CSV table of C-alpha atoms in Angstrom, one decimal:
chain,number,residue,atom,x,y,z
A,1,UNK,CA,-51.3,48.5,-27.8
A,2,UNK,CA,-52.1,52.0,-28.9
A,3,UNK,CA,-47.7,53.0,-29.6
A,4,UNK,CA,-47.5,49.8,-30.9
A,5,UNK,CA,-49.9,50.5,-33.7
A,6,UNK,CA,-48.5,54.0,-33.9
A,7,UNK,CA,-44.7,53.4,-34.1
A,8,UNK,CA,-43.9,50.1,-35.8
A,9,UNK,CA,-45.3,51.1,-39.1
A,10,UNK,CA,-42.7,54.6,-39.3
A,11,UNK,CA,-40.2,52.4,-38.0
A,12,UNK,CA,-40.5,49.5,-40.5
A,13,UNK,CA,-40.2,52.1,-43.0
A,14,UNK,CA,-36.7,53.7,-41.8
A,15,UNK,CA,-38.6,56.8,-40.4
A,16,UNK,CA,-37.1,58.5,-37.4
A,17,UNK,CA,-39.6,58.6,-34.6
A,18,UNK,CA,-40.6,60.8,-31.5
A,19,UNK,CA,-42.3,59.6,-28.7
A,20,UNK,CA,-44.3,60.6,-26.4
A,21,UNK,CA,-45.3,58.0,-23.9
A,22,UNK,CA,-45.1,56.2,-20.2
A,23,UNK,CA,-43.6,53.4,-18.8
A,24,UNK,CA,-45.9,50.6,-18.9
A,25,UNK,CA,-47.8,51.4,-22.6
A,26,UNK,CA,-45.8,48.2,-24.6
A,27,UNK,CA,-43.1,51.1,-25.5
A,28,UNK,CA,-40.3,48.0,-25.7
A,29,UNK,CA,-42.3,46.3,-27.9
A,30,UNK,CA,-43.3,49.2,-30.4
A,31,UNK,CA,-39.1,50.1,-31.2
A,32,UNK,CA,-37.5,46.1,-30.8
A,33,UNK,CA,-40.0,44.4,-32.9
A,34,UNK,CA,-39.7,46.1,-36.1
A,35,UNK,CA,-36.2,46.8,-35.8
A,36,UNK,CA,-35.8,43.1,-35.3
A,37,UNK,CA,-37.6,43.0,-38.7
A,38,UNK,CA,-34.8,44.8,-40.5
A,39,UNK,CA,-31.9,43.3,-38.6
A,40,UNK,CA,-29.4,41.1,-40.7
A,41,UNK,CA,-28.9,38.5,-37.9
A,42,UNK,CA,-26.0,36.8,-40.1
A,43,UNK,CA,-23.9,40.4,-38.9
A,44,UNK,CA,-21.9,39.5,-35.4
A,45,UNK,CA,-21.5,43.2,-35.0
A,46,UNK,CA,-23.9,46.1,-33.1
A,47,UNK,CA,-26.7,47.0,-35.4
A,48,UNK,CA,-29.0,48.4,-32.9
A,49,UNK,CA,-28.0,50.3,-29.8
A,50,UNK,CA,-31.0,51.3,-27.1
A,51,UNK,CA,-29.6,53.2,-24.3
A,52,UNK,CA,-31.7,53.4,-21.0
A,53,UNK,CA,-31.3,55.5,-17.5
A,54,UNK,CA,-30.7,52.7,-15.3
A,55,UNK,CA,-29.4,49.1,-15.2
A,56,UNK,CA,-32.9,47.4,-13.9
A,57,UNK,CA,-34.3,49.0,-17.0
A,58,UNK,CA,-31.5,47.9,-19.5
A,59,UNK,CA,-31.9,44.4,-17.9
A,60,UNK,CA,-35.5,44.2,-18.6
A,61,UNK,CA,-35.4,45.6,-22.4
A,62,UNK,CA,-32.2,43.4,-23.0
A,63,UNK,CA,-34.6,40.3,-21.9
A,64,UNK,CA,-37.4,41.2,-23.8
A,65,UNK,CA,-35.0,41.6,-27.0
A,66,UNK,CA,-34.2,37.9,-26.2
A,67,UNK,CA,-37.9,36.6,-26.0
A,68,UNK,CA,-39.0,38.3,-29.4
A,69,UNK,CA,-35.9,37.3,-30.9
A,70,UNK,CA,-36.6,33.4,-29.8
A,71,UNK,CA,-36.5,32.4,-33.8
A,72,UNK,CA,-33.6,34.2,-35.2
A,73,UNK,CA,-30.9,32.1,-35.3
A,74,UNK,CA,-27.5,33.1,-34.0
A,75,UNK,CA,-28.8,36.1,-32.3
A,76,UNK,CA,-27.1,38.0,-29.4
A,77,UNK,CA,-28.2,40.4,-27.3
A,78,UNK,CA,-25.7,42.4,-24.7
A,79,UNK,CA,-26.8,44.6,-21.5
A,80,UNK,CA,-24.0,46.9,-21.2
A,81,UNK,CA,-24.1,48.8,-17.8
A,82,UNK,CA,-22.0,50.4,-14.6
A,83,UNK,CA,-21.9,47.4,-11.3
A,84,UNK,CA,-21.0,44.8,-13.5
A,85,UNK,CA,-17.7,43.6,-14.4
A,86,UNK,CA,-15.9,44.8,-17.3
A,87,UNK,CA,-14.0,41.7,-17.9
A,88,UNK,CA,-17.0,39.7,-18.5
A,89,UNK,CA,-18.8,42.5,-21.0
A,90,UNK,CA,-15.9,42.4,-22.8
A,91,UNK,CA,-15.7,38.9,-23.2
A,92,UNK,CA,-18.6,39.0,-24.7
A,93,UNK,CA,-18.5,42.0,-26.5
A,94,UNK,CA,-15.5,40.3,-28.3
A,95,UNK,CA,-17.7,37.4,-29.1
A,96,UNK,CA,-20.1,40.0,-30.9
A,97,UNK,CA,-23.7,41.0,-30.9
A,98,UNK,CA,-25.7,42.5,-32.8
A,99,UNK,CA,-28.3,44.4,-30.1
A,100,UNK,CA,-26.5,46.6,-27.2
A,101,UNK,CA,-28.9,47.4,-24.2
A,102,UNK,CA,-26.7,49.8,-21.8
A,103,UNK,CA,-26.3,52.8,-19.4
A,104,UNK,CA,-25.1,56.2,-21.2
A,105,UNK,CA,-22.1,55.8,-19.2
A,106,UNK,CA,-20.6,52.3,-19.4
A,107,UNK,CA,-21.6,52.6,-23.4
A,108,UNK,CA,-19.3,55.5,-23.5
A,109,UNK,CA,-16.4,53.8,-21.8
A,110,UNK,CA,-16.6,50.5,-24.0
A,111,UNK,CA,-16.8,53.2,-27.1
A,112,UNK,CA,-13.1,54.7,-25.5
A,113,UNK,CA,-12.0,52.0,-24.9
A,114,UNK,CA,-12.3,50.9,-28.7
A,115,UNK,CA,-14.1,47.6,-27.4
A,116,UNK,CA,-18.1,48.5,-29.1
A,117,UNK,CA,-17.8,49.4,-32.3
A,118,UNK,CA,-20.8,51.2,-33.8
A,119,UNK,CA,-19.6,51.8,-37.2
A,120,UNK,CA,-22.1,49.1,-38.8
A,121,UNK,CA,-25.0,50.8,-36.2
A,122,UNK,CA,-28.3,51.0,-38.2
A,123,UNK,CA,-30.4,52.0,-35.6
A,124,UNK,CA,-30.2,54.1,-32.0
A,125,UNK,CA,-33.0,54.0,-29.2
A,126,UNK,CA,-33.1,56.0,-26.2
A,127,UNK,CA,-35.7,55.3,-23.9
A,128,UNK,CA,-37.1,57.3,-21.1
A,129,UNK,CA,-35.0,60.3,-22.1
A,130,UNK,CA,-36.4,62.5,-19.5
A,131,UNK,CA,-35.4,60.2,-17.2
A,132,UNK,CA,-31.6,60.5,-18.5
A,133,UNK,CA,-32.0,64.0,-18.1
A,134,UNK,CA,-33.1,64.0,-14.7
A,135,UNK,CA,-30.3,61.9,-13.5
A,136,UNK,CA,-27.5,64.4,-15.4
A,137,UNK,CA,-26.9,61.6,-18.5
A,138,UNK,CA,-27.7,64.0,-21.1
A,139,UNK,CA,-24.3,64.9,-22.1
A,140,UNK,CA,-23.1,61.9,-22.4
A,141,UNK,CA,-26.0,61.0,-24.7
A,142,UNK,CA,-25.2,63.3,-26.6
A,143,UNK,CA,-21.8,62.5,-26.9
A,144,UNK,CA,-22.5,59.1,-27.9
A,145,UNK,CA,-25.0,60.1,-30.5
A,146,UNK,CA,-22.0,62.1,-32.1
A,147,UNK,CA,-20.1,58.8,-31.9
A,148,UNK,CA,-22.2,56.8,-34.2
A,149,UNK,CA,-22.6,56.8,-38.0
A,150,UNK,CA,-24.5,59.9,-39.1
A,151,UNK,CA,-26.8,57.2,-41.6
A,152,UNK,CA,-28.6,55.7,-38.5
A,153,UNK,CA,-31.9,55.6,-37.7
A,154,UNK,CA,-33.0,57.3,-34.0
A,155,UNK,CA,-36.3,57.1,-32.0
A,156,UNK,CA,-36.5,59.1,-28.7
A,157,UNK,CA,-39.1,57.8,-26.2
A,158,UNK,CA,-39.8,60.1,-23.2
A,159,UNK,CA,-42.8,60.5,-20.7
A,160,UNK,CA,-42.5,64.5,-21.0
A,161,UNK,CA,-40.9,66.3,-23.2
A,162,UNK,CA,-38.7,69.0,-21.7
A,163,UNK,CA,-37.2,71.7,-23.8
A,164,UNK,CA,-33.9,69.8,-23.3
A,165,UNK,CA,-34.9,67.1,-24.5
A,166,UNK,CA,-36.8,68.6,-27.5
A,167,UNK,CA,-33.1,70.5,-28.4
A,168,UNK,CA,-31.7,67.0,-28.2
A,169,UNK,CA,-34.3,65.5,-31.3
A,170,UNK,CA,-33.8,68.5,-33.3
A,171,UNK,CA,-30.4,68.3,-33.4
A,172,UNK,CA,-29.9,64.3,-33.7
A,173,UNK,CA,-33.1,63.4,-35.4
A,174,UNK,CA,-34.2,63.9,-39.3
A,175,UNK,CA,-37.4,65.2,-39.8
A,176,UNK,CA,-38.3,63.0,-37.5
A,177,UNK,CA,-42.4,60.9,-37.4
A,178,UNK,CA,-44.2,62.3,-33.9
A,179,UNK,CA,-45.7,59.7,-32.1
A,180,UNK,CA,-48.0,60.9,-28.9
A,181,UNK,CA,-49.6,58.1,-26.7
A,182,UNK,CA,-52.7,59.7,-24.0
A,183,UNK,CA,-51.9,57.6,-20.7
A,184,UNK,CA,-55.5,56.8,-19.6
A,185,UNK,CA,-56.4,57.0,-16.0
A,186,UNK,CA,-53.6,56.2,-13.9
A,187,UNK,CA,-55.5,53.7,-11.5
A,188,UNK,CA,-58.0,51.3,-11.6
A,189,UNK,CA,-61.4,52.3,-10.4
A,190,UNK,CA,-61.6,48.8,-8.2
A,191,UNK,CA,-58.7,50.7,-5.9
A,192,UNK,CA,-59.3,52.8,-3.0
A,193,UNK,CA,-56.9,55.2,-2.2
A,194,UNK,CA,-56.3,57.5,0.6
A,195,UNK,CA,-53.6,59.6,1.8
A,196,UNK,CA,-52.2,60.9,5.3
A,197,UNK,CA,-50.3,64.4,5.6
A,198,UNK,CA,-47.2,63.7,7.8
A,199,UNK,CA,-44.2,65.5,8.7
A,200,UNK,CA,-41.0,63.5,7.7
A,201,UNK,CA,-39.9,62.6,11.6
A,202,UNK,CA,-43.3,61.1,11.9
A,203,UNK,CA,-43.4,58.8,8.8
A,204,UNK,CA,-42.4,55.4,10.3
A,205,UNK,CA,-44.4,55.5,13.2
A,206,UNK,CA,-47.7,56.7,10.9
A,207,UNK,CA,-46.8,53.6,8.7
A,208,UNK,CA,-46.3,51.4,12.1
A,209,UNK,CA,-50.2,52.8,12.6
A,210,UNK,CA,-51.4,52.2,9.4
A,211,UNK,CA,-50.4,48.2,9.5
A,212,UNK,CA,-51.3,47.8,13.0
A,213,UNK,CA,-55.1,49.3,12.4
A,214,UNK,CA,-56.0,47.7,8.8
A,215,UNK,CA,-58.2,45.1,9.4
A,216,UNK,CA,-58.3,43.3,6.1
A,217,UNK,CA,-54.5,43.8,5.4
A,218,UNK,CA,-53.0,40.7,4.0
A,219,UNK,CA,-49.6,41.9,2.3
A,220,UNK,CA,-48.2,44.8,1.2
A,221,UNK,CA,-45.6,46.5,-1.1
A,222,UNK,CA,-44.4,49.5,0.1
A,223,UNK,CA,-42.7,51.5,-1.9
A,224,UNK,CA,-39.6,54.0,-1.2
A,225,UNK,CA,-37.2,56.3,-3.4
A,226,UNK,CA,-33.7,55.3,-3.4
A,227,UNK,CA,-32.1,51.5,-2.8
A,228,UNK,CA,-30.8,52.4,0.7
A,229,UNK,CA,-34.2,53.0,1.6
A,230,UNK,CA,-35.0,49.3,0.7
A,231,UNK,CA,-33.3,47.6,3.4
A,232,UNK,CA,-33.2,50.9,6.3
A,233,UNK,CA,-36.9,50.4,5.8
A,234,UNK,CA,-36.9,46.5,6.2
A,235,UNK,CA,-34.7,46.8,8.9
A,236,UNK,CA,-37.0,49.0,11.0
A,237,UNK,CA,-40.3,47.1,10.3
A,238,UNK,CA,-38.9,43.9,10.9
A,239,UNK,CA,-37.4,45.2,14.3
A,240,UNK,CA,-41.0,46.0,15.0
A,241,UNK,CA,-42.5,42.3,14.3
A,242,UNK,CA,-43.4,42.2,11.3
A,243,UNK,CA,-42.0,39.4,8.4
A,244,UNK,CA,-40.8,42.2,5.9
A,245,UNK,CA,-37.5,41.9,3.0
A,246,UNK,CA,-36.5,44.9,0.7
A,247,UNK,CA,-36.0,44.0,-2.9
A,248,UNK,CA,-33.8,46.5,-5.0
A,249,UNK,CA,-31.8,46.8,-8.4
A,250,UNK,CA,-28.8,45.7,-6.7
A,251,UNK,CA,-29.7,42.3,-5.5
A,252,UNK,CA,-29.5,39.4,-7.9
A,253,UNK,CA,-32.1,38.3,-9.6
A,254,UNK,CA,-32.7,34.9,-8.0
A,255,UNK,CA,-32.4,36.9,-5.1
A,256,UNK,CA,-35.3,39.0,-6.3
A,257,UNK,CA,-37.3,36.3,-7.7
A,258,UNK,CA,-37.1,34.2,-4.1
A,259,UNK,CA,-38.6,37.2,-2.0
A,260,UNK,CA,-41.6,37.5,-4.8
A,261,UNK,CA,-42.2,33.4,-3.8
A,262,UNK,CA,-41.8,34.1,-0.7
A,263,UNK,CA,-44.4,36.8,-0.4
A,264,UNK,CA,-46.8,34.8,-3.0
A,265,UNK,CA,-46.4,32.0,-0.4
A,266,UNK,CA,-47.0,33.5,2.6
A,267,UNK,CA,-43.7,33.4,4.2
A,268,UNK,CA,-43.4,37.0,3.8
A,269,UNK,CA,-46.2,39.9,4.4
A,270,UNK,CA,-44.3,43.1,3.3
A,271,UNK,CA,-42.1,44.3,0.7
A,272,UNK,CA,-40.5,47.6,0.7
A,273,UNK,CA,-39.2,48.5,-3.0
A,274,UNK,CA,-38.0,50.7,-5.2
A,275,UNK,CA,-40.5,51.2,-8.4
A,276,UNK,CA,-38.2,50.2,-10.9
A,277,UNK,CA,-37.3,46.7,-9.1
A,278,UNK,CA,-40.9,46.2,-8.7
A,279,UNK,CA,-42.0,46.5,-12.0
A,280,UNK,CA,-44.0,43.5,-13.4
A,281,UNK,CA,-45.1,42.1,-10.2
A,282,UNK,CA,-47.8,40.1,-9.8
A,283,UNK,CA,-48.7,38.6,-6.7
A,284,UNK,CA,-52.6,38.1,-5.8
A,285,UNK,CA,-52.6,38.0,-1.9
A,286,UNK,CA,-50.9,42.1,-2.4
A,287,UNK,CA,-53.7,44.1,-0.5
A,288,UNK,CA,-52.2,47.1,0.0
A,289,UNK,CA,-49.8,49.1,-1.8
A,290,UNK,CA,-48.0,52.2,0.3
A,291,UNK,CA,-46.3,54.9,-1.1
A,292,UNK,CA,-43.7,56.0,1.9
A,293,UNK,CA,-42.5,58.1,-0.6
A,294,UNK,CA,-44.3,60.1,-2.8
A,295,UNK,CA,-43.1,58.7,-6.2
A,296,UNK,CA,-41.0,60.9,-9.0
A,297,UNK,CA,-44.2,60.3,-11.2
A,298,UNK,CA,-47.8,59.8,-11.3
A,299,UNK,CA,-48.0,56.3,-13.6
């Protein structure tokens, strides 16, 4: 993809990087595959460190770390973040590993703690750092990026870039590579979309409407802001008739992966889900998508 081809030759060469682009352009891809490259896999300890805002998201690079790394041998790679227990991270943190994925905060406990060391770190990601910023994690990234060897390589990946953000590469990267990725149009021309003004109060009973009067509906994934939402949601539709299961970050994941069979077999019609739990989804029989919410962002 286009970052791909822009970022893995300055980061091959040791270059820090700057990027500009969205969720869902093969950022993951463009900083874990050449940093792969230069990664001595003989080394138990953290060589590369890629912090994330939230745990779905740490999850999800930490899994695609594994499935490039599928032919280095001995390789280990740890998701670090908040909701899990800290008995079993450090477990394994004591076993060693040479990629961290984690949350700013959890990473800066394990680093007080004394249980990550990052003195051997050769390279530092931080992924959606406007993201970080909006939910108040850019102080603590910055306090980790002054906890890790000066020598290190850094790339900053961000949809926008805010001036805080901006202040944050000028002070941690050097003379960093700029790397700015155009997100084509944001839907695809075979989708109709249409949109209905409603006051707050109203919303449930215009989204009881809109199910009841689509004639060609077969299933839909409705998506909503926050986790709570998930199930208050599910709870109200299913109250009104209709077969309906929330799916969140805080469920398990074969928990998660049974309500996407379910709704690819047709046991289920609706889904109500937060974006980031959604991601990656692909079921055919989906014909509508609702946004009860209007989302943080247009992609």
């Amino acid at each position: 993809s286009p970052i791909q081809a822009a970022c893995i030759p300055h980061l091959l060469a040791g270059s820090d990087l700057l990027g500009e682009a969205q969720t869902g352009t093969g950022k993951t891809a463009a900083f874990a595959l050449p940093l792969l490259e230069r990664l001595d896999a003989g080394n138990r300890q953290p060589q590369i460190l890629v912090l994330t805002p939230t745990r779905e998201l740490a999850i999800q690079v930490a899994e695609a770390f594994q499935r490039y790394a599928k032919y280095l041998r001995d390789f280990h790679v740890l998701p670090l973040y908040g909701g899990q227990s800290m008995i079993v991270q450090l477990r394994q943190l004591q076993r060693g590993a040479q990629v961290i994925v984690g949350t700013p905060g959890r990473v800066m406990d394990h680093l007080e703690r004394g249980s990550l060391k990052l003195d051997g770190l050769q390279a530092l990601v931080l992924d959606e750092a406007d993201e970080m910023l909006r939910m108040g994690f850019i102080d603590d990234v910055e306090w980790i990026l002054d906890h890790t060897p000066a020598t290190r390589q850094t790339a900053l990946f961000s949809a926008t870039m805010p001036e805080p953000i901006r202040r944050v590469a000028r002070k941690h990267l050097r003379d960093p590579q700029e790397v700015k990725i155009k997100a084509a149009t944001t839907t695809v021309a075979t989708i109709r979309q249409r949109y209905w003004p409603v006051r707050g109060v109203h919303k449930l009973d215009a989204l009881t409407r809109i199910l009841e009067v689509e004639e060609e509906f077969d299933a839909a994934i409705i998506f909503v802001r926050t986790k709570t939402a998930t199930t208050e949601l599910a709870d109200k539709l299913e109250a009104r008739g209709y077969s309906v299961a929330a799916l969140n970050g805080d469920m398990n994941q074969a928990l998660r992966e049974r309500v996407i069979e379910q709704l690819k077999s047709g046991s289920l019609d609706i889904v109500v889900a937060t974006d980031v739990a959604a991601r990656g989804i692909d079921v055919a029989r989906v014909s509508h998508v609702i946004n009860y919410d209007i989302p943080y962002d247009t992609e």
